[in-house]
Amino acid sequence: MRHSLLALSLLAVLAGCQPSTAPATVDSPAAATTAATQGEADQAFAALADRALATWFEQSPISATRTGEHRHDDRVDDLSAEGRQRVVDANRALLAGLDAIDASQLSRDNQVDALLLRNRLEATIWNVETLQSWAWDPLLYNGLAGGAIYNLMAREFAPLPERLASATARMEALPTLLAQMRANLDPARVPKVHAETVSRQNRGLLSLVDQFITPHAGSLEGKARTRLDAAVAGLRTAVDEHQAWIDGTLVPNAAGDFRIGAALFDQKLGYSLNASLSREEIRQRAQAEIVRVREEMYAIAQNVLKDRDGAPALPATPEDAQQQAAIEAALELAYAERPARDAVFDFARQTLETATTFTREHDLVTVPDAPVRIIEMPEFQRGVAVAYCDSPGPLDKGLETYYAISPIPDDWSDDQATSFLREYNDRMIHLLSIHEGVPGHYLEGAHSVGHPSTLRAVLRSGPFAEGWAVYTEEVMAQAGYLDHDPLFRLVQLKFYLRSVANAILDIGVHVDGWEREQAMELMVRTTFQQESEAAGKWIRAQVSSAQLPTYFVGAQEHFDMRRAVEAKRGDAFDLKTYHDEVLSKGAPPVRFVRQLILDEPIG
């Protein structure tokens, strides 16, 4: 999972875009006219992006910090009714400016960026006015409040005293943000699962203070130290009061439906994916993939269970129950090899090194030297995903990428921990390090940020990023990772089935009205997930929408694009060259990368 602390934010973050293609060669009067027209259009688009940058960084200072723009580090977002209206007005003005530009006269790269900009402008207006997540999703505010501190303190983009001064100002402002949350939320519209999740996460804001602020308070003196201490004390009081409101008012009265329904889902899915596949096309393709992948898993099970004592029946043409039993029995062999409860982080570091070395030795893609570090997931972000990759903002150069893992809770029983570790067994952690690290999210982010268009870097496509990470799992397996270990291939296919199931689950929950039993049947039986993993995903499906399909849709687009490029280039196709070329495009939706590489019309 490529993580952004601002995934729940109301406010889109834009950055300036510079034309990334040279002007057309002028060799005739007609060509001269066209080149001049293109230059004017590109200049107008660059100016529009600059205006968006100045306006929206000012409106969303927490997002600005995350992106690497630090002129507003001492402020937080305004989510009051007046603040939301300013966002809508600004988006409409920018959209009008975009409408005034003749997109056909833009360079091909700027044609892509203009479509990205339009999608985000329209999505933000729709979010505020139609989806209205500000009125029913408390997790939006929790993500902003945590990001306000975390984005300042997690990376050393400026001297510590400067960041502490900004953090002091933000801690002084955060009680107002929490008050806006209480004023905006209508408990009758807030789903119970959202309220209960934010109740568990709320005090994580103070854990950020304890981790990043108080240990360094001694570096300040005089008025700066006095002001910081007062801000910390005020925030602790505000968080305690907010917790009392969450537990005393929000949770007991939360009565909203977590299902957003077909109409809203389809609109949100369109903005989220920015792809050509419809909901029904996604479902049909995912269902076909489940059948195909289970057949391959059964073939592997036949191989690894052959002549093994106590193995189930392994007929050439199995019935459903026989296929299920064989695959489960083969997976048990992989589950038996798992790290100790206290060794997950050490093993993850080892697997990241192994995956990085393999990628380099097999010349699969250029591996950058940018730093990456495995960390414990901050408390305020837990409860949605087991792991994520947190790259530095595109304007912050040379800073660390974090591969974050949620620790096994101390209060979990041995049975709960065992269930978790059966899912995250040795081979699965190898896959997690491939997906989140190399050649997955970390590597993709390190490449993509080098594209000249900052706008594209900021508006990076979720399906591109998630699809790339899933795609690379297959690349590594086909290249012979872990010496063509059949159990690694089996677990990799199971991991892939999770991405397939994610798409079906999201549609089932938010459109088809699935209850927990249907969701668990898909995850536990059909796609072989452990009970603990499936239970966590059930919560994630309730508190999010239109994000879970990004893995499957993005991966299918990556697979389709590679086949198309291989077919066009034939014997001249080189895998490393292709991967580097794909990643050089700055992570827009995959369809645009395909159009750029194959020289197809943009759209």
Coordinates of C-alpha atoms in Angstrom, one line a residue:
M1 CA 0.0 0.0 0.0
R2 CA 1.4 3.4 -1.0
H3 CA 0.5 5.6 1.9
S4 CA -0.3 9.2 2.0
L5 CA -1.2 10.8 5.3
L6 CA -3.5 13.1 3.2
A7 CA -5.5 10.4 1.5
L8 CA -8.5 11.4 3.6
S9 CA -8.0 15.1 3.1
L10 CA -10.8 17.2 1.6
L11 CA -8.2 19.4 -0.1
A12 CA -6.3 18.4 -3.3
V13 CA -2.7 19.4 -3.3
L14 CA -1.4 20.9 -6.5
A15 CA 2.1 21.9 -7.5
G16 CA 3.6 23.8 -10.4
C17 CA 4.2 22.1 -13.7
Q18 CA 6.8 23.1 -16.2
P19 CA 6.5 22.1 -19.9
S20 CA 8.6 18.9 -20.2
T21 CA 8.8 18.6 -24.0
A22 CA 10.8 20.8 -26.3
P23 CA 9.0 23.2 -28.8
A24 CA 8.2 21.8 -32.2
T25 CA 10.8 22.2 -34.8
V26 CA 9.9 25.2 -37.0
D27 CA 10.6 24.4 -40.7
S28 CA 7.6 26.1 -42.4
P29 CA 5.2 29.0 -41.8
A30 CA 2.4 26.6 -40.8
A31 CA 4.8 24.8 -38.4
A32 CA 5.8 28.1 -37.0
T33 CA 2.2 29.1 -36.3
T34 CA 1.5 25.7 -34.7
A35 CA 4.7 25.9 -32.5
A36 CA 3.8 29.4 -31.4
T37 CA 0.3 28.4 -30.5
Q38 CA 1.6 25.4 -28.6
G39 CA 4.0 27.6 -26.7
E40 CA 1.2 29.9 -25.7
A41 CA -1.0 27.1 -24.5
D42 CA 1.9 25.5 -22.5
Q43 CA 2.7 28.8 -21.0
A44 CA -0.9 29.4 -20.0
F45 CA -1.0 25.9 -18.4
A46 CA 2.2 26.5 -16.5
A47 CA 0.7 29.8 -15.1
L48 CA -2.5 28.0 -14.1
A49 CA -0.5 25.4 -12.3
D50 CA 1.5 28.1 -10.5
R51 CA -1.7 29.8 -9.4
A52 CA -3.1 26.5 -8.2
L53 CA 0.1 25.9 -6.3
A54 CA 0.0 29.3 -4.5
T55 CA -3.7 29.1 -3.8
W56 CA -4.0 25.5 -2.6
F57 CA -0.8 25.3 -0.6
E58 CA -2.2 28.3 1.3
Q59 CA -5.5 26.6 1.8
S60 CA -4.1 23.2 2.8
P61 CA -0.9 23.8 4.8
I62 CA -0.8 20.3 6.2
S63 CA -0.8 18.9 2.6
A64 CA 1.8 21.5 1.7
T65 CA 4.2 20.2 4.4
R66 CA 3.7 16.6 3.2
T67 CA 4.5 17.7 -0.3
G68 CA 7.6 19.5 0.7
E69 CA 6.4 23.1 0.5
H70 CA 7.2 24.6 3.9
R71 CA 6.1 28.2 3.8
H72 CA 2.9 27.3 5.7
D73 CA 4.3 24.9 8.2
D74 CA 3.0 26.9 11.2
R75 CA -0.7 26.6 10.1
V76 CA -3.4 23.9 9.8
D77 CA -6.3 23.5 7.4
D78 CA -9.6 25.3 7.9
L79 CA -12.5 22.8 7.7
S80 CA -15.2 25.2 8.8
A81 CA -18.1 26.0 6.4
E82 CA -16.3 29.1 5.3
G83 CA -13.1 27.2 4.7
R84 CA -14.8 24.6 2.7
Q85 CA -16.5 27.2 0.5
R86 CA -13.2 28.8 -0.2
V87 CA -11.9 25.5 -1.4
V88 CA -14.9 25.1 -3.7
D89 CA -14.6 28.6 -5.1
A90 CA -10.9 28.2 -5.7
N91 CA -11.4 24.9 -7.5
R92 CA -14.1 26.4 -9.7
A93 CA -11.9 29.3 -10.6
L94 CA -9.1 26.9 -11.5
L95 CA -11.4 24.8 -13.5
A96 CA -12.6 27.8 -15.5
G97 CA -9.0 28.7 -16.2
L98 CA -8.4 25.2 -17.4
D99 CA -11.4 25.3 -19.7
A100 CA -10.0 28.4 -21.3
I101 CA -6.9 26.6 -22.5
D102 CA -7.0 24.7 -25.8
A103 CA -5.8 21.3 -24.6
S104 CA -5.1 20.1 -28.2
Q105 CA -2.4 22.7 -28.4
L106 CA -0.6 21.5 -25.3
S107 CA 2.5 19.3 -25.5
R108 CA 1.7 15.6 -25.0
D109 CA 3.0 15.6 -21.4
N110 CA 1.0 18.7 -20.6
Q111 CA -2.1 17.1 -22.2
V112 CA -1.7 14.3 -19.6
D113 CA -1.2 16.8 -16.8
A114 CA -4.2 18.8 -17.8
L115 CA -6.4 15.7 -17.6
L116 CA -4.9 14.9 -14.2
L117 CA -5.6 18.5 -13.1
R118 CA -9.2 18.4 -14.3
N119 CA -9.9 15.1 -12.6
R120 CA -8.6 16.4 -9.3
L121 CA -10.5 19.7 -9.6
E122 CA -13.8 18.0 -10.3
A123 CA -13.2 15.4 -7.7
T124 CA -12.5 17.9 -4.9
I125 CA -15.7 19.9 -5.7
W126 CA -17.7 16.6 -5.8
N127 CA -16.2 15.5 -2.5
V128 CA -17.1 18.7 -0.7
E129 CA -20.6 19.2 -2.3
T130 CA -21.9 15.7 -3.0
L131 CA -20.0 13.1 -1.0
Q132 CA -19.7 15.4 2.0
S133 CA -17.2 13.3 3.8
W134 CA -16.6 16.3 6.1
A135 CA -20.1 15.6 7.6
W136 CA -19.8 11.9 8.3
D137 CA -16.2 10.7 8.3
P138 CA -14.2 11.4 11.5
L139 CA -11.2 9.7 10.1
L140 CA -10.6 12.6 7.7
Y141 CA -10.0 14.9 10.7
N142 CA -7.9 12.4 12.5
G143 CA -5.6 12.0 9.5
L144 CA -5.2 15.7 9.2
A145 CA -4.5 16.2 12.9
G146 CA -1.9 13.5 13.0
G147 CA -0.3 14.6 9.8
A148 CA 0.0 18.2 11.1
I149 CA 2.6 17.0 13.6
Y150 CA 4.0 13.9 11.8
N151 CA 4.7 15.6 8.5
L152 CA 6.8 18.2 10.4
M153 CA 8.8 16.0 12.7
A154 CA 9.2 12.6 11.0
R155 CA 11.8 13.8 8.5
E156 CA 14.7 16.3 9.0
F157 CA 13.9 18.7 6.1
A158 CA 14.9 21.7 8.3
P159 CA 16.8 22.3 11.6
L160 CA 15.0 20.9 14.6
P161 CA 14.3 24.3 16.3
E162 CA 12.5 25.5 13.1
R163 CA 10.4 22.4 13.0
L164 CA 9.6 22.6 16.7
A165 CA 8.5 26.2 16.3
S166 CA 6.2 25.2 13.5
A167 CA 4.9 22.3 15.6
T168 CA 4.3 24.6 18.5
A169 CA 2.1 26.8 16.3
R170 CA 0.2 23.8 14.9
M171 CA -0.4 22.3 18.4
E172 CA -1.9 25.7 19.3
A173 CA -4.2 25.5 16.3
L174 CA -5.2 21.8 16.5
P175 CA -7.9 22.3 19.2
T176 CA -9.7 24.4 16.7
L177 CA -9.5 21.7 14.1
L178 CA -10.9 19.2 16.6
A179 CA -13.7 21.6 17.4
Q180 CA -14.5 21.9 13.7
M181 CA -14.8 18.1 13.6
R182 CA -17.3 18.2 16.4
A183 CA -19.2 21.0 14.8
N184 CA -19.2 19.4 11.3
L185 CA -20.0 15.8 12.0
D186 CA -23.6 14.7 12.2
P187 CA -23.6 11.6 14.4
A188 CA -26.7 10.4 12.6
R189 CA -24.6 10.2 9.4
V190 CA -21.4 8.8 11.0
P191 CA -21.1 5.0 10.6
K192 CA -20.5 3.2 13.9
V193 CA -17.3 1.6 12.6
H194 CA -15.9 5.0 11.7
A195 CA -16.7 6.3 15.2
E196 CA -15.2 3.3 16.9
T197 CA -12.0 3.4 14.8
V198 CA -11.4 7.1 15.5
S199 CA -12.0 6.4 19.2
R200 CA -9.1 3.9 19.1
Q201 CA -6.9 6.3 17.1
N202 CA -7.6 9.6 18.7
R203 CA -5.0 9.4 21.6
G204 CA -2.4 8.4 19.0
L205 CA -2.1 12.2 18.4
L206 CA -0.5 12.4 21.9
S207 CA 1.8 9.5 21.1
L208 CA 3.2 11.6 18.3
V209 CA 3.8 14.4 20.8
D210 CA 5.5 12.0 23.1
Q211 CA 7.6 10.5 20.3
F212 CA 8.6 13.6 18.3
I213 CA 8.1 16.7 20.5
T214 CA 8.7 16.3 24.2
P215 CA 12.1 14.4 23.8
H216 CA 13.4 17.4 21.9
A217 CA 11.9 20.2 24.0
G218 CA 15.2 20.8 25.7
S219 CA 16.7 22.1 22.5
L220 CA 14.5 25.3 23.0
E221 CA 15.0 28.0 25.6
G222 CA 13.2 31.0 27.0
K223 CA 10.0 32.1 25.4
A224 CA 10.1 29.4 22.7
R225 CA 10.3 26.6 25.3
T226 CA 7.6 28.2 27.4
R227 CA 5.3 28.5 24.4
L228 CA 6.0 24.9 23.4
D229 CA 5.2 23.5 26.9
A230 CA 2.0 25.5 26.9
A231 CA 1.0 24.2 23.5
V232 CA 1.7 20.6 24.5
A233 CA -0.4 21.1 27.7
G234 CA -3.2 22.7 25.8
L235 CA -3.2 19.9 23.2
R236 CA -3.3 17.2 25.9
T237 CA -6.3 18.9 27.4
A238 CA -8.0 19.3 24.0
V239 CA -7.4 15.6 23.1
D240 CA -8.8 14.4 26.4
E241 CA -11.9 16.6 25.9
H242 CA -12.2 15.3 22.4
Q243 CA -11.9 11.7 23.5
A244 CA -14.7 12.3 26.0
W245 CA -16.9 13.7 23.2
I246 CA -16.1 10.8 20.9
D247 CA -16.8 8.2 23.5
G248 CA -19.7 10.0 25.2
T249 CA -21.5 11.5 22.1
L250 CA -20.2 10.3 18.8
V251 CA -19.9 6.5 19.4
P252 CA -23.2 6.1 21.2
N253 CA -25.1 8.1 18.6
A254 CA -23.3 7.0 15.4
A255 CA -26.1 5.7 13.2
G256 CA -24.9 6.2 9.6
D257 CA -24.5 3.5 6.9
F258 CA -20.9 2.8 6.0
R259 CA -22.1 1.7 2.5
I260 CA -22.0 4.7 0.2
G261 CA -24.3 3.1 -2.4
A262 CA -24.0 2.5 -6.2
A263 CA -24.4 6.1 -7.4
L264 CA -21.8 7.6 -5.1
F265 CA -19.5 4.6 -5.4
D266 CA -19.4 4.7 -9.2
Q267 CA -18.7 8.5 -9.2
K268 CA -16.0 8.1 -6.6
L269 CA -14.5 5.0 -8.4
G270 CA -14.3 7.0 -11.6
Y271 CA -12.3 9.8 -9.9
S272 CA -10.2 7.4 -7.9
L273 CA -9.2 5.1 -10.8
N274 CA -9.2 7.6 -13.7
A275 CA -9.4 4.5 -15.8
S276 CA -11.6 3.1 -18.5
L277 CA -13.0 0.0 -16.7
S278 CA -16.5 0.2 -15.3
R279 CA -17.6 -1.4 -12.0
E280 CA -19.1 -4.4 -13.8
E281 CA -16.1 -4.8 -16.0
I282 CA -13.9 -4.8 -12.9
R283 CA -16.1 -7.4 -11.2
Q284 CA -16.2 -9.7 -14.2
R285 CA -12.5 -9.6 -14.8
A286 CA -11.7 -10.2 -11.1
Q287 CA -14.1 -13.2 -10.9
A288 CA -12.4 -14.7 -14.0
E289 CA -9.0 -14.1 -12.4
I290 CA -10.0 -16.0 -9.2
V291 CA -10.9 -19.0 -11.3
R292 CA -7.6 -18.9 -13.3
V293 CA -5.4 -18.3 -10.2
R294 CA -7.0 -21.1 -8.2
E295 CA -6.3 -23.5 -11.0
E296 CA -2.6 -22.6 -11.0
M297 CA -2.5 -22.9 -7.2
Y298 CA -4.0 -26.3 -7.5
A299 CA -1.3 -27.4 -10.0
I300 CA 1.3 -26.3 -7.5
A301 CA -0.4 -28.1 -4.7
Q302 CA -0.4 -31.3 -6.8
N303 CA 3.4 -30.9 -7.1
V304 CA 4.3 -30.1 -3.5
L305 CA 1.9 -32.6 -2.0
K306 CA 2.7 -35.5 -4.3
D307 CA 3.7 -38.6 -2.3
R308 CA 3.4 -36.7 1.0
D309 CA 1.8 -38.7 3.8
G310 CA -1.7 -37.6 4.7
A311 CA -2.1 -35.5 1.5
P312 CA -5.6 -35.0 0.3
A313 CA -6.9 -36.4 -3.0
L314 CA -5.2 -34.8 -6.0
P315 CA -7.3 -35.7 -9.1
A316 CA -6.5 -34.3 -12.5
T317 CA -9.9 -32.7 -12.6
P318 CA -10.9 -31.8 -9.0
E319 CA -14.2 -30.9 -7.7
D320 CA -14.5 -27.6 -5.8
A321 CA -14.0 -29.2 -2.4
Q322 CA -11.0 -31.2 -3.6
Q323 CA -9.4 -28.1 -5.1
Q324 CA -10.0 -26.2 -1.8
A325 CA -8.6 -29.0 0.4
A326 CA -5.4 -29.4 -1.7
I327 CA -4.6 -25.7 -1.9
E328 CA -5.2 -25.3 1.9
A329 CA -3.0 -28.3 2.6
A330 CA -0.2 -26.9 0.4
L331 CA -0.5 -23.5 2.1
E332 CA -0.1 -25.1 5.5
L333 CA 3.5 -26.0 4.5
A334 CA 4.2 -22.3 4.0
Y335 CA 2.4 -21.3 7.2
A336 CA 4.6 -23.5 9.2
E337 CA 7.6 -21.3 8.4
R338 CA 7.0 -18.0 10.1
P339 CA 8.9 -15.5 12.2
A340 CA 8.6 -15.4 16.0
R341 CA 6.3 -12.8 17.4
D342 CA 9.1 -10.5 18.3
A343 CA 11.1 -11.0 15.1
V344 CA 8.9 -9.6 12.4
F345 CA 10.8 -6.3 12.0
D346 CA 14.2 -8.0 11.8
F347 CA 12.9 -10.5 9.3
A348 CA 11.4 -7.7 7.2
R349 CA 14.8 -5.9 7.1
Q350 CA 16.4 -9.1 5.9
T351 CA 13.8 -9.7 3.2
L352 CA 14.1 -6.1 1.9
E353 CA 17.9 -6.6 1.5
T354 CA 17.3 -9.9 -0.2
A355 CA 14.7 -8.5 -2.6
T356 CA 17.0 -5.5 -3.4
T357 CA 20.0 -7.7 -4.1
F358 CA 17.9 -10.0 -6.4
T359 CA 16.5 -7.0 -8.3
R360 CA 20.0 -5.6 -9.0
E361 CA 21.6 -9.0 -9.8
H362 CA 18.8 -9.9 -12.3
D363 CA 18.8 -6.4 -13.9
L364 CA 15.1 -6.1 -13.7
V365 CA 15.0 -2.3 -13.2
T366 CA 17.4 0.4 -12.1
V367 CA 17.6 0.4 -8.3
P368 CA 18.2 3.9 -6.9
D369 CA 20.4 4.7 -3.9
A370 CA 17.7 6.8 -2.1
P371 CA 17.4 5.9 1.6
V372 CA 14.6 3.6 2.8
R373 CA 14.0 2.5 6.4
I374 CA 11.6 0.1 8.1
I375 CA 9.8 1.7 11.0
E376 CA 7.0 0.9 13.4
M377 CA 3.7 2.3 12.1
P378 CA 2.7 5.4 14.1
E379 CA -0.2 4.6 16.4
F380 CA -2.6 7.2 14.9
Q381 CA -2.4 5.4 11.5
R382 CA -3.0 1.8 12.7
G383 CA -6.1 -0.2 12.1
V384 CA -6.5 0.2 8.3
A385 CA -3.5 -1.6 6.8
V386 CA -0.7 -3.9 8.1
A387 CA 2.0 -2.0 6.2
Y388 CA 2.5 0.9 3.9
C389 CA 5.3 2.8 2.0
D390 CA 5.6 6.4 3.0
S391 CA 7.8 8.3 0.5
P392 CA 9.0 11.9 1.1
G393 CA 7.0 14.6 -0.6
P394 CA 8.1 15.4 -4.2
L395 CA 9.5 18.8 -3.2
D396 CA 11.6 17.3 -0.3
K397 CA 14.7 15.9 -2.0
G398 CA 17.1 13.3 -0.6
L399 CA 15.0 12.4 2.5
E400 CA 14.2 8.9 3.7
T401 CA 11.3 6.6 2.5
Y402 CA 9.6 4.7 5.3
Y403 CA 8.4 1.1 5.0
A404 CA 6.1 1.1 8.0
I405 CA 4.7 -2.1 9.6
S406 CA 2.0 -2.2 12.2
P407 CA 3.4 -4.1 15.3
I408 CA 1.5 -7.0 16.8
P409 CA -0.5 -5.5 19.6
D410 CA 0.9 -6.3 23.1
D411 CA -2.6 -7.3 24.3
W412 CA -3.1 -10.0 21.6
S413 CA -3.2 -13.5 22.8
D414 CA -0.8 -16.1 21.5
D415 CA -3.6 -17.5 19.3
Q416 CA -4.3 -14.1 17.8
A417 CA -0.6 -13.6 17.1
T418 CA -0.3 -17.1 15.6
S419 CA -3.2 -16.4 13.2
F420 CA -1.5 -13.1 12.1
L421 CA 1.9 -14.8 11.6
R422 CA 0.3 -17.7 9.6
E423 CA -0.8 -15.0 7.2
Y424 CA 2.5 -13.1 7.4
N425 CA 4.7 -16.1 7.2
D426 CA 8.3 -16.0 6.0
R427 CA 7.4 -16.0 2.3
M428 CA 4.6 -13.5 2.8
I429 CA 7.0 -11.1 4.4
H430 CA 9.3 -11.5 1.5
L431 CA 6.3 -10.5 -0.7
L432 CA 5.5 -7.6 1.6
S433 CA 9.1 -6.3 1.2
I434 CA 8.8 -6.7 -2.6
H435 CA 5.5 -4.9 -2.7
E436 CA 6.3 -2.0 -0.3
G437 CA 10.0 -1.9 -1.0
V438 CA 12.0 -3.2 -4.0
P439 CA 11.0 -3.3 -6.7
G440 CA 7.6 -2.1 -5.5
H441 CA 6.5 1.2 -4.0
Y442 CA 9.8 2.5 -2.7
L443 CA 11.6 2.0 -6.0
E444 CA 8.6 3.3 -8.0
G445 CA 8.4 6.5 -5.9
A446 CA 12.1 7.1 -6.1
H447 CA 12.0 6.9 -9.9
S448 CA 8.7 8.8 -10.5
V449 CA 9.6 11.8 -8.5
G450 CA 12.3 12.6 -11.0
H451 CA 9.8 13.5 -13.7
P452 CA 10.0 17.3 -14.6
S453 CA 6.3 17.8 -13.8
T454 CA 5.8 18.5 -10.1
L455 CA 2.1 18.5 -10.7
R456 CA 2.3 14.9 -11.9
A457 CA 4.4 13.9 -8.9
V458 CA 1.9 15.4 -6.5
L459 CA -1.2 14.0 -8.3
R460 CA 0.4 10.6 -8.6
S461 CA -2.1 7.8 -9.5
G462 CA -3.1 5.3 -6.9
P463 CA -3.8 2.6 -9.4
F464 CA -0.4 3.2 -11.1
A465 CA 1.4 2.9 -7.8
E466 CA -0.6 0.0 -6.3
G467 CA -0.8 -1.8 -9.7
W468 CA 3.0 -1.4 -10.1
A469 CA 3.6 -3.0 -6.7
V470 CA 1.3 -6.0 -7.5
Y471 CA 2.9 -6.3 -11.0
T472 CA 6.4 -6.5 -9.5
E473 CA 5.4 -9.5 -7.4
E474 CA 4.7 -11.4 -10.6
V475 CA 8.0 -10.1 -12.1
M476 CA 10.0 -11.3 -9.2
A477 CA 8.3 -14.7 -9.2
Q478 CA 8.9 -15.2 -13.0
A479 CA 12.5 -14.2 -12.5
G480 CA 13.0 -17.0 -10.1
Y481 CA 13.0 -15.3 -6.7
L482 CA 14.0 -17.7 -3.9
D483 CA 15.3 -20.2 -6.5
H484 CA 11.9 -20.8 -8.0
D485 CA 10.6 -22.1 -4.7
P486 CA 7.1 -23.5 -5.5
L487 CA 5.8 -22.5 -2.1
F488 CA 6.9 -18.9 -2.7
R489 CA 5.0 -19.0 -6.0
L490 CA 2.0 -20.4 -4.1
V491 CA 2.0 -17.7 -1.5
Q492 CA 2.6 -15.1 -4.2
L493 CA -0.5 -16.2 -6.0
K494 CA -2.4 -16.1 -2.8
F495 CA -1.1 -12.6 -2.2
Y496 CA -2.2 -11.7 -5.7
L497 CA -5.7 -13.1 -4.9
R498 CA -5.9 -10.6 -2.1
S499 CA -5.7 -7.8 -4.6
V500 CA -8.3 -9.5 -6.8
A501 CA -10.6 -10.0 -3.8
N502 CA -10.1 -6.4 -2.7
A503 CA -11.9 -5.2 -5.9
I504 CA -14.8 -7.6 -5.5
L505 CA -15.1 -6.9 -1.7
D506 CA -15.3 -3.1 -2.2
I507 CA -18.1 -3.5 -4.7
G508 CA -19.8 -6.1 -2.7
V509 CA -19.8 -4.0 0.5
H510 CA -20.6 -0.6 -0.9
V511 CA -22.9 -1.5 -3.8
D512 CA -24.4 -5.0 -3.1
G513 CA -24.9 -4.6 0.6
W514 CA -22.7 -7.5 1.7
E515 CA -22.7 -8.5 5.3
R516 CA -19.7 -9.7 7.2
E517 CA -20.4 -13.4 6.4
Q518 CA -20.3 -12.8 2.6
A519 CA -17.1 -10.8 2.9
M520 CA -15.4 -13.4 5.1
E521 CA -16.4 -16.2 2.7
L522 CA -14.7 -14.4 -0.1
M523 CA -11.6 -13.7 1.9
V524 CA -11.1 -16.8 4.0
R525 CA -12.4 -19.6 1.8
T526 CA -12.2 -18.3 -1.8
T527 CA -8.9 -16.5 -1.5
F528 CA -7.3 -18.3 1.5
Q529 CA -6.8 -15.4 3.9
Q530 CA -6.4 -16.0 7.6
E531 CA -9.2 -15.0 9.9
S532 CA -7.3 -12.1 11.5
E533 CA -6.3 -10.7 8.1
A534 CA -9.8 -11.0 6.8
A535 CA -11.3 -9.4 9.9
G536 CA -9.0 -6.4 9.5
K537 CA -9.8 -6.1 5.8
W538 CA -13.6 -6.2 6.6
I539 CA -13.0 -3.1 8.8
R540 CA -10.9 -1.4 6.1
A541 CA -13.7 -2.1 3.5
Q542 CA -16.2 -0.3 5.8
V543 CA -14.1 2.7 6.6
S544 CA -12.8 3.3 3.0
S545 CA -14.3 3.1 -0.5
A546 CA -13.0 3.0 -4.0
Q547 CA -9.4 2.5 -2.8
L548 CA -9.3 -1.3 -2.6
P549 CA -9.9 -1.8 -6.3
T550 CA -6.8 0.2 -7.2
Y551 CA -4.5 -2.8 -6.7
F552 CA -6.3 -5.0 -9.1
V553 CA -7.2 -2.4 -11.7
G554 CA -3.7 -1.0 -11.7
A555 CA -2.1 -4.4 -12.0
Q556 CA -4.3 -5.4 -14.9
E557 CA -3.4 -2.2 -16.7
H558 CA 0.3 -2.8 -16.1
F559 CA 0.0 -6.4 -17.4
D560 CA -1.9 -5.2 -20.4
M561 CA 0.5 -2.4 -21.2
R562 CA 3.5 -4.7 -21.0
R563 CA 1.9 -7.2 -23.4
A564 CA 1.1 -4.3 -25.8
V565 CA 4.7 -2.9 -25.7
E566 CA 6.2 -6.4 -26.1
A567 CA 4.0 -7.1 -29.1
K568 CA 5.0 -3.8 -30.7
R569 CA 8.8 -4.1 -30.0
G570 CA 9.2 -7.8 -30.6
D571 CA 12.8 -9.0 -30.3
A572 CA 13.9 -5.4 -29.4
F573 CA 12.0 -5.5 -26.2
D574 CA 14.2 -5.3 -23.1
L575 CA 12.7 -5.7 -19.7
K576 CA 14.9 -3.3 -17.7
T577 CA 14.7 -0.7 -20.4
Y578 CA 10.9 -1.0 -20.4
H579 CA 10.6 -0.8 -16.6
D580 CA 12.8 2.3 -16.4
E581 CA 10.8 3.9 -19.2
V582 CA 7.5 3.2 -17.5
L583 CA 8.7 4.7 -14.2
S584 CA 10.2 7.7 -15.9
K585 CA 6.7 9.0 -16.8
G586 CA 6.0 10.2 -13.2
A587 CA 3.1 7.8 -12.2
P588 CA 0.0 9.2 -13.9
P589 CA -2.8 6.7 -14.6
V590 CA -1.4 3.7 -16.5
R591 CA -3.5 4.4 -19.6
F592 CA -1.6 7.7 -20.0
V593 CA 1.7 5.9 -19.7
R594 CA 0.7 3.5 -22.3
Q595 CA -0.4 6.3 -24.6
L596 CA 2.9 8.1 -24.1
I597 CA 5.1 5.0 -24.7
L598 CA 3.1 3.7 -27.7
D599 CA 2.6 7.2 -29.2
E600 CA -1.2 6.9 -29.0
P601 CA -3.6 9.9 -28.7
I602 CA -3.8 11.2 -25.2
G603 CA -7.2 10.9 -23.6

